[in-house]
Every structure is written in C-alpha cells, then in structure tokens.
Coordinates of N, CA and C in Angstrom, one line a residue:
X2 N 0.8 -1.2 0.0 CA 0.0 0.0 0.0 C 0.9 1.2 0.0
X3 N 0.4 2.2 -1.2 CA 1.4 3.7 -1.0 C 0.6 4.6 -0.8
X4 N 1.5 4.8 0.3 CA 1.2 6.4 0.9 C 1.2 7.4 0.0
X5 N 0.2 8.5 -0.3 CA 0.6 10.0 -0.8 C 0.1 11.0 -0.2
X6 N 1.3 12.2 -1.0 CA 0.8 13.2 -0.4 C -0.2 14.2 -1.8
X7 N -0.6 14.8 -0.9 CA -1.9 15.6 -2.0 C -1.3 17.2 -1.7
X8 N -0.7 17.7 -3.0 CA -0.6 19.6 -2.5 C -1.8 19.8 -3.3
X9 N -2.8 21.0 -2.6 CA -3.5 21.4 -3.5 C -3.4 23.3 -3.1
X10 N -3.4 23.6 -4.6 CA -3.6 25.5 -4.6 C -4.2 25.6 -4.7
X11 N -4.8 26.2 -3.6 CA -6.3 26.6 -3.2 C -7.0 28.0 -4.6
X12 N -8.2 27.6 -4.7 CA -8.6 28.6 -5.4 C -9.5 28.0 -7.2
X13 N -10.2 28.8 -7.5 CA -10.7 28.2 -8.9 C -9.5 27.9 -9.9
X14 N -8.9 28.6 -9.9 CA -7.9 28.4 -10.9 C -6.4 27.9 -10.3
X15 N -6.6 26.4 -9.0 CA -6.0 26.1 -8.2 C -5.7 24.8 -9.4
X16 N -5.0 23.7 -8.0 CA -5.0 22.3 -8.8 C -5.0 21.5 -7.9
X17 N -4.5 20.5 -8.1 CA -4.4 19.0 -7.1 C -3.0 18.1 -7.5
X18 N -2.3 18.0 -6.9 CA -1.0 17.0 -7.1 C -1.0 15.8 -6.7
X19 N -0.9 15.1 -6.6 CA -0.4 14.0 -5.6 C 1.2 13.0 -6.2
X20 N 1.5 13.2 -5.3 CA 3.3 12.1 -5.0 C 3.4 11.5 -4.0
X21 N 4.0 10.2 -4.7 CA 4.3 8.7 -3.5 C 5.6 9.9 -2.3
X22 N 5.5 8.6 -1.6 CA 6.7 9.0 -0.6 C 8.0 9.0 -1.0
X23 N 8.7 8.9 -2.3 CA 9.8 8.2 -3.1 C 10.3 9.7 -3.3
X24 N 11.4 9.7 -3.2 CA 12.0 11.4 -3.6 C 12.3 11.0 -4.4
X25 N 12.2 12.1 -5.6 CA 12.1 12.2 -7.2 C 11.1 11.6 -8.1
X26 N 10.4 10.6 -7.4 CA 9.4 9.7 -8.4 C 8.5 11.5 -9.1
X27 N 8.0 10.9 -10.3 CA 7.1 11.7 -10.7 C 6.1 11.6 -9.9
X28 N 5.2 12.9 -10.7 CA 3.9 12.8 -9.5 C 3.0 11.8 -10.5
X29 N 2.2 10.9 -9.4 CA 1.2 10.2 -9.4 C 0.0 10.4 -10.2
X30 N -0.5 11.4 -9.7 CA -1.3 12.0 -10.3 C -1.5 13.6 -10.5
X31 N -2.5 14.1 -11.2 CA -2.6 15.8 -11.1 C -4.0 16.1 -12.2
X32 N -4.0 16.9 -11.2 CA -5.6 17.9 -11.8 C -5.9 19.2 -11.7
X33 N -6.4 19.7 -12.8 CA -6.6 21.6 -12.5 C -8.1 21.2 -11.4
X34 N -8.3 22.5 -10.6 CA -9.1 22.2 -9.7 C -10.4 22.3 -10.3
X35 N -11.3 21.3 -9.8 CA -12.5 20.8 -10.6 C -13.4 22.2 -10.4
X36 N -14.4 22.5 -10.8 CA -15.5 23.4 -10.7 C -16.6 23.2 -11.2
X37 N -17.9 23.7 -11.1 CA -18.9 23.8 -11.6 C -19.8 25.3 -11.4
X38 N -20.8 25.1 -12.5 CA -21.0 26.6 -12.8 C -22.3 27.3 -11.0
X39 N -22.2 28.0 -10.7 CA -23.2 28.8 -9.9 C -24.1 29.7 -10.8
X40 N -24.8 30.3 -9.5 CA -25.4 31.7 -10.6 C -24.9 32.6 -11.3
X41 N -23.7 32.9 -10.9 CA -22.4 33.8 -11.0 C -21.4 33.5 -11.0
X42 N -20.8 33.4 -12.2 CA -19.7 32.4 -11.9 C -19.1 30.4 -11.8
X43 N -18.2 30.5 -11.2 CA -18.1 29.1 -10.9 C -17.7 29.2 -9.4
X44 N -17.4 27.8 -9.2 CA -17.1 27.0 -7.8 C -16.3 25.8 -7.9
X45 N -16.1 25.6 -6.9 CA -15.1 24.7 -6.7 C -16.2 23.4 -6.2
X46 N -16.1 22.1 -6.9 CA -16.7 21.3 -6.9 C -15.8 20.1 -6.3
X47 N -17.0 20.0 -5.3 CA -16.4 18.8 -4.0 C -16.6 17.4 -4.3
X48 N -17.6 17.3 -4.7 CA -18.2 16.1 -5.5 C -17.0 15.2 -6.4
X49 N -16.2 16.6 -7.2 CA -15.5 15.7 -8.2 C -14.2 16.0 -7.3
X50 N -13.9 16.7 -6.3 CA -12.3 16.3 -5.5 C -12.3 14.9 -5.0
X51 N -13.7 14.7 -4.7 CA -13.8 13.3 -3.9 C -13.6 12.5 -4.5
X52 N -14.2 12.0 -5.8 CA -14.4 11.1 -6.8 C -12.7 11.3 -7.7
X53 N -12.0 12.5 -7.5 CA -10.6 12.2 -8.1 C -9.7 11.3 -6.8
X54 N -10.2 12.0 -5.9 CA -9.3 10.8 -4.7 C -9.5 9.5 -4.8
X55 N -10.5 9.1 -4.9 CA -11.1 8.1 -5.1 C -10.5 7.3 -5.9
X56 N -10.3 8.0 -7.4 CA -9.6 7.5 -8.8 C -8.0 7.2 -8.1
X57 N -7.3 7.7 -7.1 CA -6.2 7.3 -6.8 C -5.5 5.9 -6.2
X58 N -6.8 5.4 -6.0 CA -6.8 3.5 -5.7 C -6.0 3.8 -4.6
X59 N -6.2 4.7 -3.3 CA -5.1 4.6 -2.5 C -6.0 4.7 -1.2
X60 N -6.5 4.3 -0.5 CA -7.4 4.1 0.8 C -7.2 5.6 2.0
X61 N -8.2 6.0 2.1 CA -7.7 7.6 2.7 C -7.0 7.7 3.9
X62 N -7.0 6.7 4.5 CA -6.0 6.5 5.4 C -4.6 6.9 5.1
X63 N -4.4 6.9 4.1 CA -3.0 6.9 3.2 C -2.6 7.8 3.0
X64 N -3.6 9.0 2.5 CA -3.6 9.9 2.2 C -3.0 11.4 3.2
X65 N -2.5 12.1 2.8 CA -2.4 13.7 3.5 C -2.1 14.3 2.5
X66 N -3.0 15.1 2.9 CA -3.3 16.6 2.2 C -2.8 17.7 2.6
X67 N -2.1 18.6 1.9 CA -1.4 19.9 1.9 C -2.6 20.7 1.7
X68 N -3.0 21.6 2.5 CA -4.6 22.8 1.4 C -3.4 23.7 2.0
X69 N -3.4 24.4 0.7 CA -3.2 25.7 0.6 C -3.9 26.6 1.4
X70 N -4.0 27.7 2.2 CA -4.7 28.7 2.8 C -4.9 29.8 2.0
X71 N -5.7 30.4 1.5 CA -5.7 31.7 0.6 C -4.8 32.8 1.6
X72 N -3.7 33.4 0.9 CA -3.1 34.4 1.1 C -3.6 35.8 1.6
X73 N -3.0 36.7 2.4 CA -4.0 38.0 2.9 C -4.0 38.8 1.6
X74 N -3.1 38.3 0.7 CA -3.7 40.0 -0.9 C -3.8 39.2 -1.8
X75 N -5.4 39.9 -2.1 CA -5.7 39.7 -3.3 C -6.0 40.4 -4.1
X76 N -6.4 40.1 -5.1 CA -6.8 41.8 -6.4 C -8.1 42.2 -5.3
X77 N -8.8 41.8 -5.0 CA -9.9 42.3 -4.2 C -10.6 41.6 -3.3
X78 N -11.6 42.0 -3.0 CA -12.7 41.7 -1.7 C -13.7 40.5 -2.5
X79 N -14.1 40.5 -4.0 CA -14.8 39.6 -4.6 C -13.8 38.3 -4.4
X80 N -12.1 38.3 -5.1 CA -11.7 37.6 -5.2 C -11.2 36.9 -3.8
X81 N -10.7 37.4 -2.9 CA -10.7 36.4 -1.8 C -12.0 35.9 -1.0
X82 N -12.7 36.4 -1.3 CA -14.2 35.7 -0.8 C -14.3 34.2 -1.7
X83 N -14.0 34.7 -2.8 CA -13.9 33.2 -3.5 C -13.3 32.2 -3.1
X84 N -11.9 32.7 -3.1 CA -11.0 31.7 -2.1 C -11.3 31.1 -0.7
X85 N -12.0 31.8 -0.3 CA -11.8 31.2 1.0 C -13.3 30.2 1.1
X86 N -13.9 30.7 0.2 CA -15.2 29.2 -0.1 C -14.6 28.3 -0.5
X87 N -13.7 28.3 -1.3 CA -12.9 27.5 -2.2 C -12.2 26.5 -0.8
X88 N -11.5 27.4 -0.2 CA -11.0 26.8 0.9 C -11.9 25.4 1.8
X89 N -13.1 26.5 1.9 CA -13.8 26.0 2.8 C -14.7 24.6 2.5
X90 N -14.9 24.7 1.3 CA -15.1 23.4 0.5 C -14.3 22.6 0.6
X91 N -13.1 22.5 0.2 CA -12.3 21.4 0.0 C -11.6 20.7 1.5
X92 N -11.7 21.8 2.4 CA -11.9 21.7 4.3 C -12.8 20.3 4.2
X93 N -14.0 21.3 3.7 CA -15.1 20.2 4.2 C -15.3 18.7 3.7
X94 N -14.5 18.4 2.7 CA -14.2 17.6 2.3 C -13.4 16.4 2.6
X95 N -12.6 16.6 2.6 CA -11.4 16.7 3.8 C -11.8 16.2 5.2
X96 N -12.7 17.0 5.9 CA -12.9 16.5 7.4 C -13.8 15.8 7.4
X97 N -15.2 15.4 5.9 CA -16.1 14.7 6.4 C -16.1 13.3 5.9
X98 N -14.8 13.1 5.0 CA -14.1 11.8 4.9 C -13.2 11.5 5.7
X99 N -12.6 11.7 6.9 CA -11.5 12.1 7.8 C -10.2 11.7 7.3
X100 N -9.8 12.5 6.2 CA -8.8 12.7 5.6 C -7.6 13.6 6.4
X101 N -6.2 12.9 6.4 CA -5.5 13.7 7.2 C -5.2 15.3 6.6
X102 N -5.4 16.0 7.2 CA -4.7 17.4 6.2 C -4.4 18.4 6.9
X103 N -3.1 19.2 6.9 CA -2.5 20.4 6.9 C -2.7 21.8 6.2
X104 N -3.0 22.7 7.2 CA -2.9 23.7 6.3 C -1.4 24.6 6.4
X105 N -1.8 24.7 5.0 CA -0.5 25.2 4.7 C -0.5 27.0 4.1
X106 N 0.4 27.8 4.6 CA 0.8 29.5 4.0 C 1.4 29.0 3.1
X107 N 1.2 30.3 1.8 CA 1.7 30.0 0.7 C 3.5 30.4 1.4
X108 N 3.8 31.2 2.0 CA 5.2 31.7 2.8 C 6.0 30.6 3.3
X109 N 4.9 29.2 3.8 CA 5.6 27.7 4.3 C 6.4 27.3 3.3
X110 N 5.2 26.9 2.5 CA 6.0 25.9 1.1 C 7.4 26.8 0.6
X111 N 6.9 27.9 0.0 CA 7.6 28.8 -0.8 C 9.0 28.9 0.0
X112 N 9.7 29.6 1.0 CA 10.2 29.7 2.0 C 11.3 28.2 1.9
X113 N 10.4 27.4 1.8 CA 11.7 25.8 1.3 C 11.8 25.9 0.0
X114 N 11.2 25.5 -0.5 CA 11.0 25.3 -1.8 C 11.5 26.3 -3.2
X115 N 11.7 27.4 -2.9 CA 12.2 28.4 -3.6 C 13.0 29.7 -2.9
X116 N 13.8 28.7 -2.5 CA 15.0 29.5 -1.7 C 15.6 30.2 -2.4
X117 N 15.7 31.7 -1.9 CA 16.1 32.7 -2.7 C 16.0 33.7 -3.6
X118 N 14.3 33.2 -3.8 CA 13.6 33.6 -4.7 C 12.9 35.2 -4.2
X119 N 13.4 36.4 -5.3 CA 12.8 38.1 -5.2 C 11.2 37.8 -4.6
X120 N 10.6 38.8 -3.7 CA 9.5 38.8 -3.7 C 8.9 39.1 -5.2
X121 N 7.9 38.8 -5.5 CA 7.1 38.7 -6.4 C 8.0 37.9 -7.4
X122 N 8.4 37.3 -7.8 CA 8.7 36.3 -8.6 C 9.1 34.8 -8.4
X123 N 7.6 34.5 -7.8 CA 7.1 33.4 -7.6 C 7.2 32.3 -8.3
X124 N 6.5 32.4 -9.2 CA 5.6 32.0 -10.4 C 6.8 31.9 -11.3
X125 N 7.6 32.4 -12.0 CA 9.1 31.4 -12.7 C 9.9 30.9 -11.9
X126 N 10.2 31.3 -10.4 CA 10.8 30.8 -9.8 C 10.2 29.0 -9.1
X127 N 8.7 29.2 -9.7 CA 8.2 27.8 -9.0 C 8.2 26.7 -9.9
X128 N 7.7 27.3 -11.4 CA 8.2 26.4 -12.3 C 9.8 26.1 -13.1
X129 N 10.6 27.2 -12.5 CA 11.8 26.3 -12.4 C 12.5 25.5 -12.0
X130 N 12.0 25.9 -10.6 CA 12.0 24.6 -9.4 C 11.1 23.0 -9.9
X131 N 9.8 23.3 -10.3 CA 9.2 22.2 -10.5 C 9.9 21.4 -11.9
X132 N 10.3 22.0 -12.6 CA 11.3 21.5 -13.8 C 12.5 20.8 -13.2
X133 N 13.0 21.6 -12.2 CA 14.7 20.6 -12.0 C 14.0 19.2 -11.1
X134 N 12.9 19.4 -10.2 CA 12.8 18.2 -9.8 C 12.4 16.8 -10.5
X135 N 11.2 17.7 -11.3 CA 10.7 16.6 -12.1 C 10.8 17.0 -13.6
X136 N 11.9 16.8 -14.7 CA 12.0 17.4 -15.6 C 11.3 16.5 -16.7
X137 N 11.2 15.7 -17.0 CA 9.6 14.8 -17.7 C 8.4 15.6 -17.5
X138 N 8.0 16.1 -16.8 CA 6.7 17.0 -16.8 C 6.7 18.3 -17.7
X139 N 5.2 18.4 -18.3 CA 5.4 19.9 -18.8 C 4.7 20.8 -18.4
X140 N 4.0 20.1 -16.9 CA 3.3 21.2 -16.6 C 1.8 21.6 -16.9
X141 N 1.2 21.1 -18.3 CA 0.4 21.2 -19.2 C -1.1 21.1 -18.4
X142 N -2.4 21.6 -18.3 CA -3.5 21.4 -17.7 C -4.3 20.7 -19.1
X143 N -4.1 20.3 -20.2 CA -4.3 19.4 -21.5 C -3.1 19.4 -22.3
X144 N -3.4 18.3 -23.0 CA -2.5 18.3 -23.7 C -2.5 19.2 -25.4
X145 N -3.4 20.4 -25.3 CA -3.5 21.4 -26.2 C -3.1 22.7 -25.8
X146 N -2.5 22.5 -24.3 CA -2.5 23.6 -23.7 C -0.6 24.5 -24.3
X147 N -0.4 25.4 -24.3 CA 1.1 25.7 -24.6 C 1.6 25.9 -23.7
X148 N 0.9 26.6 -22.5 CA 1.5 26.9 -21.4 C 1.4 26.4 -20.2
X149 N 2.7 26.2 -19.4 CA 2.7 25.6 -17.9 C 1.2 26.2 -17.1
X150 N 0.5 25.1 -16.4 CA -0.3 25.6 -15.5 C 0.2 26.2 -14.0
X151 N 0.3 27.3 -13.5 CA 0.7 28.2 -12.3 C 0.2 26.7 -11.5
X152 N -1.5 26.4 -11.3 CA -1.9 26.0 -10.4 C -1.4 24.4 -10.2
X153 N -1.1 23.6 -11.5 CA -0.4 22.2 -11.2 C 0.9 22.7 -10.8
X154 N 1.7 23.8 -11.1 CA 3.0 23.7 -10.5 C 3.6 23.7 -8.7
X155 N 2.2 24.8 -8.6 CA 2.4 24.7 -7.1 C 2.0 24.0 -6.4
X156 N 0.9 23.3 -7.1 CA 0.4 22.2 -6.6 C 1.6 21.0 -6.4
X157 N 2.2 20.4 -7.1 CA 2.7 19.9 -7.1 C 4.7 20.5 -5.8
X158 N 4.8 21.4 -5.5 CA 5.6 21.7 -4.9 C 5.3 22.1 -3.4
X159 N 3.8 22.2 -3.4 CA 3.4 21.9 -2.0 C 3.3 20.6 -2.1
X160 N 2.9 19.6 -2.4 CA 3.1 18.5 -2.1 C 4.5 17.3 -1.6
X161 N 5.5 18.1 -2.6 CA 7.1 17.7 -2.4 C 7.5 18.8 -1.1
X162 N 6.9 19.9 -0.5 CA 7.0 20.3 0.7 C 6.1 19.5 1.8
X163 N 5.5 18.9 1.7 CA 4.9 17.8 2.2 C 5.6 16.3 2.8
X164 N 6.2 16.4 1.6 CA 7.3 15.1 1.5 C 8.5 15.4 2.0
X165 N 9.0 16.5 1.5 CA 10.2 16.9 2.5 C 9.8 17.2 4.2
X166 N 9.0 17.8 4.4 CA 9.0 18.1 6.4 C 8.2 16.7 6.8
X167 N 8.0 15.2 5.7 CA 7.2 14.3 6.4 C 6.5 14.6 7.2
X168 N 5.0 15.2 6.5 CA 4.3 15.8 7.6 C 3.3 14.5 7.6

C-alpha cells in the first residue's frame, strides 16, 4: 500500500497533485481544480475532489493533504471571498471523509521550496524549481495547452513540501 501526499492550490484556478513517498518519483497523479457553474460564476466542486481521490486506488488512510490557505492579498474583496469558499469546500471535504490534512501559507512551502527567490517572482521561480525536480513533466492542464499551468506547479511543490517536512 502507497502512501501519498496531495498539495492542492487553493482557489478556482487552483489544482491538485499528488506524490508517492519516493523522492524524485514523478507525480502520481494531477488535476486543475475541478468546478462547476453557480449563478455567477463558478465554484469549486467537492463532489468531483472526492471522486478524483477516489480514482487514486489509495485508501484515505493513506492519504495527507497539503490545502493551501488563501493568502491575505488579493486583487480584491470579490476575489478572496472566492478563495476562501474554495477553501472551505475542500476543508469540508477533507474533514467529512477524515482525511489527514495540513494547512499550509503560501510563505511555508515557498520559503523551502524556492530558496532565494525576489518577492514577487514566484511563479518562474516555481516552475523552475518544478522543472529541476521533475524534468519529464510539462506542466500542461491538457494536452493542447502551450502553457505551464501556475496552479499544477504549485500544486505539485506543496506537495514535495509535504514530503520533504514528512508531515
């Protein structure tokens, strides 16, 4: 039986990672974060987080989860309200399957993970990091896509912060 860990970036335009306990194995699995439409907008859809853990054939015992915490800045008051449903959803998901999980500051992961890195340049500095670890990946949220997804990358680097502090 393998243990994994799950990073997820919190938010609609978040993702989902998961990696065995093996340093360097590629990741296991990965997904841009599921949603469904509202009145306004979308949402972050629990239903299908559940049903992708599920797809991982790995008994939730097994499992630990990295959630991301939404950050104190955002473009605005609309946008972190989002997040933090977003949060709160996948919380609730989380505690009503009694799935182990950590929350995590983006300041945690990042802080290991991208040692040395200028404030504000995150986001190349994560997908270069996510490149040297696992250089077989491209990052891609389809395979029509041209560009690295932000939200698989950090997903996937909270998760190998997961694996590094053996939480």
């Amino acid at each position: 039986m393998t243990s994994l860990y799950i990073g997820i970036d919190n938010g609609l335009t978040g993702a989902l990672v998961a990696l065995s306990t093996v340093a360097g194995a590629d990741p296991v699995a990965m997904t841009v974060m599921p949603t469904r439409g509202k009145a306004k907008g979308n949402e972050v859809d629990g239903d299908a987080i559940l049903e992708w853990f599920r797809e991982l054939h790995t008994p939730f015992d097994q499992l630990t989860v990295l959630l991301e915490v939404p950050g104190k800045h955002s473009p605005g008051a609309q946008a972190l309200c989002s997040m933090w449903d977003s949060f709160g959803c996948i919380r609730g998901v989380l505690e009503c399957r009694g799935i182990r999980h950590h929350r995590i500051n983006p300041q945690m992961w990042q802080k290991t993970m991208l040692v040395g890195c200028a404030k504000g340049d995150t986001k190349p500095a994560a997908l270069a990091k996510a490149r040297q670890l696992w250089p077989r990946e491209t990052w891609l949220a389809t395979p029509r896509s041209s560009v690295p997804h932000n939200g698989i990358v950090d997903a996937a680097l909270i998760s190998e912060y997961g694996r590094l502090k053996n939480l």
